[in-house]
Amino acid sequence: MSVNQYTPDRTESKYTKSASTFRQNVQRDLANEELRSNFAGAMDYLMDKRKASFPSNDELETLRDQCKLIKQRALVKLPHLLEQLETKLNENGIKVHWAETINDANEIIAQLIESKGGKNIVKGKSMVSEETALNDFLQARDMEILESDMGEYIVQLANEHPSHIIMPAIHQNKKQVADIFAEHIDDFEYTTDVDTLIGEGRRILRDKFSKADVGITGVNFAVAETGTLCLVENEGNGQMSSAVPDMHIAITGIEKVVEYLDDIPPLLSLLTRSATGQAITTYFNMISKPRQPGEKDGPEEVHLVLLDNGRSQAFADEELRQTLQCIRCGACMNHCPVYTRVGGHAYGTVYPGPIGKIISPHQLGLESTKDLPTASSLCGACGEVCPVKIPIPNILLRLRKESVKDTKGGEGELKGAGSNRKATEAAIWKAWSLLHRVPAMYKVSMWFATRFRGLMPSKLGAWTSVRTAPKLAPKTLHERVKARRK
Amino acid sequence: MSYKFTQQSNSARSVILQKLKKQVEGADYDKLPAETGFTYPEISFEDQFTHFVQLLRNNQAKVISTSETELMDQVISELKARDISSLLYGADSPYSQLIEQGINQSGEQVELQDYDYQLTDNKDKLFNHTPASITSSNWAIAETGTIVRWPSQNEPRTMSLVPPVHMIIVDANKLYCNFSSLVKDQNWKDNMPTNALLISGPSKTADIQQTLAFGAHGPKELIVFVMNSPTDINL
Amino acid sequence: MTELNVRFYPSQPKQVYLFGTCLADVLFPDSGIDAIEFLERQGIEVIYPDGQTCCGQPAYNSGYQDEAKQVALKQIEQFPLDIPIVVISGSCGGMMRHHYLSLLKEEPQIQGFCDRIFEFTEFLVHVLKIELKDQGPKEQVALHTSCAARREMGVHLTGRKLIEQLDNVELIVHNKESECCGFGGTFAVKHDDISAAMVADKTANLLDTGVKQFISADWGCMMNINGSLEYQNKPLAGKHIASYLLERTSESNPSNKGN
Ligand code: SF4
């Protein structure tokens, strides 16, 4: 295993990519009105589209149950299915590589590219490659890699990170995109017309596709039974990246494997409808083999990189394992009142929103993600829409518990468990607990509280910056019930 | 290179698998809960077909009812309407004879290009000198308005991806109600091709301010010719 | 989470317990008294165990589950009779009905206890099958349902049903009705700026309806929304549904005269 974890350096970027500055990020982004209106508009749009695509609640709930069980079955059999996938892919002529860390994954990809003498690398949309910060890694080795999903391309031009897992440039409006194009593309004739902007992107990217020798993509589902890699997309960049260059490298997390081909149709249906409200995306691309003798296109070599990066930690606990059911539809963020307001960059993690809050601690540790599990009102909107029924609020509660646990984070503990336990806070909850389980003590203190309510501060720190302080009643309910009985 | 990623990968493999196996060792697969799919109401073939056409049109595909006798006239008129004088097709593909005859008999100046080359050495040709293509399809799916293609040696996958205008011929008799029934009925699991493609419209994106734009990377236009159409769709 | 709403409802009992919640105890006791009075008018004897304190949710949501557990166990002791326990705040109801199951999963009797928990509006609609006789003047109100109550207890439906029974009251649904008000217990303090942005939008949406009053069955949300409205000097305020129903159905209420 390589010793040094590669740390991406994007000092040039506006957005520091760190969850440990969550609070500052939130302040910065809440104050940005244009950003907030971009997100609010986009989330409303996506929520409406999703809703319209599920006219029958009965169908929706049956599908959710079914897909939850499909994913749970795949997880119970995960090691076995990964082996089966590997065997099948090998039979089909696709090579499989395993990586425990992001650094290992990047190293594998860099070596593969070098083995091919790759010069022009194009990448279709892949969040796992964001997770590994592949672009930075390859650029540090003087390899040029171009994002080809329109949203990712915009984000790359602006030297930013995706702010949403499905729509990477959702934080920019068309005027901002036009500004980015004007800054980075020679001879760009300024316009905010979306068709023209996309046309411009098309022109540049098609030229790159026609010259690319290596294509990199993610994977939405990997089918163990047949050794098939499935890609879901609207634009065609995934196909361009997987069909035109002579080498195709797919990278994905170990949790993406499903058992049967028959598992795919219900998952696909829920994925696209939950994500963008589409019955299906424009393209669904199923890749099972490299170019065969007699075939005229497609890659000569296909590789799959399977990444762990903390997933096996989530796997080790039955409750937290449910996190791995995720099919990355983005519905939880679209419906999250926190995400809608702070946007995707504030989280400082690759995966933002509710799914980011529950997966990032396994990747980065609870210490550097300490503000994420608490940054939720536990309203439950995420769990309600999640197509595979991940009980996100319960998992957040669990992570809160792990985070403040009295432990030094030993064997079998989550990375960073107990790192946010503060002696004062723990003492307060101990005292609180004592007070609330000894009725006599509780009543006496409530009696005092209400009697001396004039002494209660009218400023309660954060609470009263936008609200008045609640006023204690002259007499408690306990007392009034008693008085009433007399 | 000194870095031995294969070795590295092998050791990662055993570490990962070991960690996972430790957790689920002895799991009783027979005890897994039953999975029930939703039972969709039966709908008539005509309704399925109408739905199929409707969805494709919603996704900005042009859908035209055709027959062996009408096909090439329609194809040529679509080409002429776009000022296109060259068409990529696949020799020895299901409709190739029809296409060849049609072009020859029409007297129109349409150059028929065969995909008779390796893409690796002909990318410029395919990307920059191929304005339109025509392919067959294998099946179609009513529920999602989808056309299914198993690209072949004669009709490679980039035919339906790179040219700005893609024409595709669909046989209504090969329409399935949904993806699930197609996969089962055609026993895909035992004969997956190199590549299987589901196509449900022209290439599109909503990545800029949720505004839909067509022709992101692939075809800007998808023209669907339907053989054996059970209902009159040429409205 | 639709499956959570499917439950068995007993027939009308003679006696119930009332769980007043800690917030109502020291901040809003009127609503507790009003709930008791309202239930008594339906011919039900209400027992308010003196030893009750708090459901344990604040510690539970902060990750201090052992501390929450000890408090929860103490509550269970206070309700020994096998009669329904009516809770006048939706999120506390959700805590006791659903989260106790996992928090106290080792307790043998826990399922039985949780099955006895009913949120106030749920109890009125499903157990009492109540028919309200509106005595009040014509007015419009909005309804805000706490998220926990909505998703764990289906309270948005029962709250709506009750308001709809009031002939002279028109329910105005505010924009983004189902969206969280930003309370979330310690969330409001730990992440005060996000919470502030949420309550700003919630109050704006409520104010947009033009109603003079909004109704809720959850004191957490109401403390948050009312505090924000008062801070903004707005004439709108929220009222607990128990107080509102009591007021609307009392002939003796002065504001109901002349109807
Ligand atoms: S957690 Fe659920 S809702 Fe969120 S991205 Fe994953 S599958 Fe979608």
Coordinates of C-alpha atoms and ligand atoms in Angstrom, one line a residue, chain A residues 165 274 323 325-333 354-355 358 382 385-390 392, ligand 1:
Chain A
I165 CA -23.7 14.8 -8.1
S274 CA -35.8 10.1 -8.8
T323 CA -25.4 3.8 3.2
Q325 CA -27.4 1.0 -1.0
C326 CA -27.1 4.4 -2.6
I327 CA -27.6 4.6 -6.3
R328 CA -26.4 8.3 -6.5
C329 CA -29.6 9.7 -7.8
G330 CA -29.3 13.0 -6.0
A331 CA -32.9 13.1 -4.8
C332 CA -31.9 13.5 -1.2
M333 CA -30.0 16.7 -1.9
P354 CA -27.6 14.2 2.9
I355 CA -25.8 11.3 1.1
I358 CA -23.5 9.9 5.7
C382 CA -34.2 12.8 2.3
V385 CA -37.6 10.4 -1.2
C386 CA -34.6 8.0 -1.3
P387 CA -35.4 5.4 -3.9
V388 CA -33.6 2.7 -2.0
K389 CA -35.0 3.7 1.3
I390 CA -31.8 4.5 3.2
I392 CA -30.7 8.8 6.3
Ligands
SF4_1 S1 -29.0 8.4 -0.6 FE1 -30.8 7.8 -1.7 S2 -31.7 9.7 -2.4 FE2 -29.5 10.2 -1.8 S3 -28.4 9.9 -3.7 FE3 -28.3 8.0 -2.6 S4 -30.0 6.8 -3.5 FE4 -30.4 8.9 -4.1

